[in-house]
Amino acid sequence: MSMSTSLKQQPQPDTAGADLEIGKWERVTEIGRGRWFVAYRARPRHFSASGQADYVVKVPLEKDVSETALHMLRREATVSQEFSHPHVQTVLEAEFTRSPNYLVLPYFPGETWGDLLGVSMWRLAPRCLWVFRQVAEGLQALHEAGWVHGDLTPGNIYVATTGHTLLIDLGMSTRRAVSGDQRRKVFTGTLNYAAPETFVAGRVVDASSDIYGLGVLLYEALTGRLPFALADSHCLPKAHRCTRPLPLERLTPELPDNLIAMVMRMLAKEPCRRPHAEEIVSEMIELEVAMFAQRLRLPSPIDTQRVA
């Protein structure tokens, strides 16, 4: 399943007769609702009533679709048309020529990372690395295709029951800056996960801003707390810009030094000091292999290199 950032899973059977139809699709169950959109598990109308509902139809909440909601739907469709990747949400169909406007996405059982954050086993370092290495691979592909996600949050990471992970909700994506000429005029995103430069008018917001958001997500996953957990949200922009988060080694001293160093580099205040997604993927793979080898009590590639 894939849905908008703020959609919360609230399965509700539909009983509205003819209202069950959305274009060529028949909705079966409401599976999420947020500020802008509602998502339904659905199947093609020509399927029998017992046919599998293997799709998600995402439609604006309001019949009079706002320009913002329509822009977000179009943006998701555009990104999906330009490239595909196993760890980035796919749009199968889009309808913009007649009402209602909607997107069709593949359905598969699972939960958002936000739903899993409170489950202790998912906060173990090996599982975190498994999930976030897949997210980093999706980000790498997105950046190489010329896009910035722009709103990395726990609700925008979807983990299937198999563990396969998707980067979802591309409605706030923007084109990557070319020659430094793409500058953010207003803030967009989610305060807790936004990079320092997103709060400064005229600053270029690029792939490195996504890396900062990924760093916040990893910090939260590994420690159980945000880098800046402030009661007054008005203080968050200044904290992101000026305050260093509590060092990871003080909160989780059992973590490998190179994992701690990687996360802290991702949280660098200056965008130029953050690693690229490609570097993060490479480091995470090494860490995954090392942790797996440690569990099996085998020499890891890192240890082998040191011996050599």
XYZ file of C-alpha atoms in Angstrom:
308
model
C 0.000 0.000 0.000
C 1.099 3.543 -0.551
C -0.516 6.722 0.663
C -0.017 10.377 1.546
C 2.250 11.507 4.366
C -0.432 12.241 6.911
C -2.857 9.465 5.993
C -3.647 7.343 9.010
C -4.720 3.757 8.579
C -8.366 3.445 9.580
C -9.931 0.527 7.660
C -13.605 1.189 7.063
C -15.852 -0.903 4.795
C -17.773 1.108 2.210
C -21.530 0.713 1.902
C -22.421 3.550 -0.425
C -23.635 1.501 -3.423
C -22.934 3.347 -6.665
C -20.566 5.666 -4.813
C -18.156 2.740 -4.637
C -17.024 3.535 -8.186
C -14.070 5.840 -8.816
C -13.507 6.026 -12.550
C -12.627 2.504 -13.734
C -12.139 1.335 -10.156
C -14.334 -0.072 -7.421
C -13.317 0.865 -3.917
C -13.467 -1.855 -1.289
C -12.123 -0.420 1.963
C -10.901 2.951 3.146
C -7.344 2.455 4.388
C -6.148 5.978 5.081
C -7.219 9.587 5.379
C -5.206 12.760 5.808
C -5.287 16.495 5.248
C -5.422 16.355 1.455
C -6.255 12.818 0.374
C -8.138 9.640 1.162
C -6.894 6.206 0.056
C -8.992 3.155 -0.741
C -8.063 -0.425 -1.347
C -9.647 -1.106 -4.740
C -10.048 -3.445 -7.707
C -10.925 -2.892 -11.395
C -14.675 -2.516 -11.944
C -14.811 -5.479 -14.341
C -13.555 -7.822 -11.591
C -16.117 -9.922 -9.736
C -17.085 -8.917 -6.206
C -14.811 -11.655 -4.901
C -11.825 -10.475 -6.956
C -8.610 -9.449 -5.248
C -8.329 -5.771 -4.305
C -4.636 -5.437 -5.118
C -4.617 -1.697 -5.776
C -4.836 1.592 -3.917
C -6.814 4.506 -5.341
C -5.762 7.848 -3.891
C -8.205 10.739 -4.353
C -8.455 14.300 -3.013
C -10.664 14.669 0.055
C -12.673 17.574 -1.321
C -14.875 17.397 -4.413
C -13.707 20.903 -5.307
C -10.054 19.918 -5.666
C -7.627 22.561 -4.413
C -4.702 23.637 -6.581
C -2.336 22.294 -3.919
C -3.856 18.808 -3.890
C -3.961 18.652 -7.680
C -0.338 19.801 -7.909
C 0.729 17.083 -5.467
C -1.096 14.373 -7.426
C 0.423 15.573 -10.689
C 3.880 15.705 -9.171
C 3.658 12.101 -7.944
C 2.558 10.983 -11.403
C 5.335 12.958 -13.119
C 8.104 11.522 -10.958
C 6.825 7.989 -11.494
C 6.661 8.515 -15.275
C 10.282 9.632 -15.435
C 11.889 6.701 -13.650
C 11.175 3.596 -11.614
C 13.043 1.887 -8.806
C 12.231 -1.054 -6.511
C 12.390 1.192 -3.438
C 10.380 4.157 -4.762
C 6.593 4.268 -5.010
C 5.148 3.451 -8.449
C 2.083 5.155 -9.921
C 0.241 2.700 -12.171
C -2.417 5.062 -13.494
C -3.392 8.719 -13.167
C -6.650 10.485 -14.054
C -6.580 14.268 -14.554
C -8.902 14.772 -17.544
C -12.180 14.301 -15.658
C -13.509 14.257 -12.107
C -12.639 12.666 -9.807
C -8.881 13.071 -10.178
C -6.990 10.140 -8.725
C -3.847 8.006 -8.711
C -3.695 4.217 -8.761
C -0.884 2.572 -6.798
C 0.004 -1.064 -6.095
C -1.261 -2.490 -2.819
C 0.698 -4.769 -0.553
C 0.277 -5.435 3.180
C 2.552 -3.619 5.583
C 2.903 -0.487 7.703
C 4.613 2.871 7.626
C 7.837 3.334 9.557
C 5.879 5.633 11.853
C 3.673 2.692 12.819
C 6.725 0.511 13.489
C 8.723 3.028 15.543
C 7.089 1.885 18.761
C 7.891 -1.784 18.078
C 11.142 -2.531 19.885
C 12.417 -5.203 17.491
C 12.361 -2.734 14.591
C 14.621 -0.357 16.511
C 17.458 -2.880 16.688
C 20.416 -1.611 14.660
C 20.472 -4.484 12.109
C 16.773 -4.031 11.306
C 17.136 -0.244 11.124
C 20.026 -0.600 8.693
C 18.048 -3.068 6.594
C 15.148 -0.623 6.272
C 17.167 2.563 5.819
C 19.649 1.069 3.372
C 16.641 0.429 1.119
C 15.445 4.005 1.676
C 18.924 5.305 0.819
C 18.919 3.236 -2.385
C 15.584 4.785 -3.322
C 16.925 8.261 -2.555
C 20.040 7.629 -4.625
C 17.886 6.697 -7.622
C 15.587 9.683 -7.049
C 18.523 12.097 -6.874
C 20.222 10.605 -9.927
C 16.953 11.058 -11.830
C 17.042 14.757 -10.942
C 14.539 14.901 -8.085
C 14.524 15.816 -4.391
C 11.898 14.125 -2.196
C 11.459 17.143 0.060
C 9.524 15.562 2.940
C 11.218 12.528 4.476
C 9.213 11.466 7.537
C 8.315 8.164 9.245
C 4.961 8.294 7.452
C 6.642 8.442 4.053
C 8.528 5.171 4.461
C 6.490 2.031 3.876
C 7.669 -1.371 5.129
C 5.952 -4.437 3.690
C 5.374 -7.504 5.828
C 8.273 -9.069 3.890
C 10.587 -6.235 4.956
C 10.715 -4.722 1.467
C 10.787 -0.935 1.953
C 9.444 1.872 -0.223
C 9.966 5.614 -0.279
C 6.443 6.974 -0.771
C 4.433 10.189 -1.061
C 6.304 12.148 -3.732
C 3.814 15.018 -3.833
C 6.301 17.530 -2.411
C 9.154 16.456 -4.674
C 11.017 19.162 -6.578
C 13.517 19.203 -9.401
C 17.131 19.218 -8.248
C 18.818 22.614 -8.391
C 20.713 23.312 -11.617
C 23.709 25.643 -11.296
C 22.418 26.732 -7.896
C 19.435 28.614 -9.350
C 16.593 26.763 -7.606
C 15.922 28.527 -4.323
C 13.220 27.878 -1.760
C 10.941 30.880 -1.240
C 8.676 29.353 1.420
C 9.069 26.462 3.847
C 7.623 23.113 2.833
C 8.123 19.842 4.658
C 7.789 18.614 8.239
C 9.444 20.615 11.025
C 11.013 17.737 12.960
C 12.771 16.335 9.874
C 13.563 19.479 7.879
C 17.126 20.494 7.007
C 18.520 23.803 8.342
C 18.623 25.427 4.900
C 14.884 24.895 4.350
C 14.175 27.580 6.946
C 16.302 30.223 5.208
C 14.667 32.150 2.370
C 16.776 32.135 -0.773
C 18.848 29.075 0.186
C 19.171 26.269 -2.344
C 17.324 23.135 -1.254
C 18.863 20.111 -2.940
C 19.599 16.404 -2.477
C 21.639 17.143 0.646
C 18.437 18.336 2.338
C 16.996 14.837 1.898
C 20.180 13.413 3.440
C 19.647 15.534 6.556
C 16.074 14.246 6.849
C 17.334 10.681 6.502
C 19.851 11.401 9.270
C 17.072 12.603 11.580
C 15.079 9.444 10.843
C 18.069 7.210 11.615
C 18.892 9.132 14.794
C 15.295 8.717 15.964
C 15.190 5.032 15.012
C 18.423 4.171 16.838
C 17.820 6.235 19.988
C 14.041 6.364 20.326
C 14.105 10.172 20.362
C 14.366 13.024 17.900
C 17.561 15.101 17.765
C 15.486 18.107 18.812
C 12.408 17.130 20.824
C 11.118 20.582 21.752
C 7.737 21.342 23.282
C 7.574 24.644 21.398
C 7.659 23.904 17.671
C 8.513 27.549 16.981
C 11.984 26.820 18.385
C 12.666 23.957 15.971
C 13.956 26.022 13.017
C 16.619 27.647 15.195
C 17.555 24.285 16.735
C 18.053 22.732 13.302
C 20.156 25.701 12.214
C 22.240 26.340 15.330
C 22.135 23.501 17.884
C 24.160 20.305 17.795
C 22.138 17.196 18.712
C 23.207 15.120 21.698
C 25.999 12.803 20.441
C 24.785 9.339 19.529
C 27.581 7.685 21.493
C 26.152 9.131 24.707
C 22.701 7.715 24.016
C 23.646 4.405 22.391
C 27.301 3.613 23.200
C 26.848 0.038 21.962
C 26.531 1.157 18.327
C 29.533 0.758 15.984
C 31.696 3.883 15.751
C 31.368 4.059 11.958
C 27.552 3.962 12.188
C 27.580 6.803 14.721
C 29.970 8.823 12.548
C 27.825 8.298 9.438
C 24.623 9.501 11.136
C 26.340 12.570 12.590
C 27.769 13.485 9.152
C 24.264 13.276 7.732
C 23.157 15.799 10.379
C 25.836 18.354 9.466
C 24.514 21.926 9.463
C 26.217 22.786 6.170
C 24.854 20.829 3.178
C 28.324 20.449 1.622
C 29.491 18.433 4.654
C 26.822 15.746 4.291
C 27.543 12.504 2.422
C 25.822 11.662 -0.854
C 23.186 8.926 -0.967
C 25.605 6.683 -2.880
C 28.152 6.901 -0.037
C 25.465 6.132 2.539
C 24.311 3.042 0.646
C 27.896 1.768 0.436
C 28.565 2.366 4.144
C 25.278 0.773 5.172
C 26.002 -2.360 3.154
C 29.388 -2.675 4.892
C 27.731 -2.210 8.272
C 25.021 -4.767 7.485
C 27.628 -7.340 6.443
C 29.752 -6.621 9.522
C 26.766 -6.992 11.865
C 25.661 -10.198 10.163
C 29.189 -11.601 10.404
C 29.323 -10.648 14.078
C 26.102 -12.547 14.756
C 27.603 -15.574 13.012
C 30.977 -14.875 14.645
C 32.716 -14.719 11.277
C 35.419 -12.231 10.211
C 33.748 -9.231 8.575
C 35.132 -7.627 5.376
C 36.221 -4.635 7.475
C 38.191 -6.863 9.855
C 39.713 -8.771 6.917
C 40.966 -5.514 5.384
C 42.570 -4.528 8.690
C 44.388 -7.865 8.933
C 45.633 -7.539 5.359
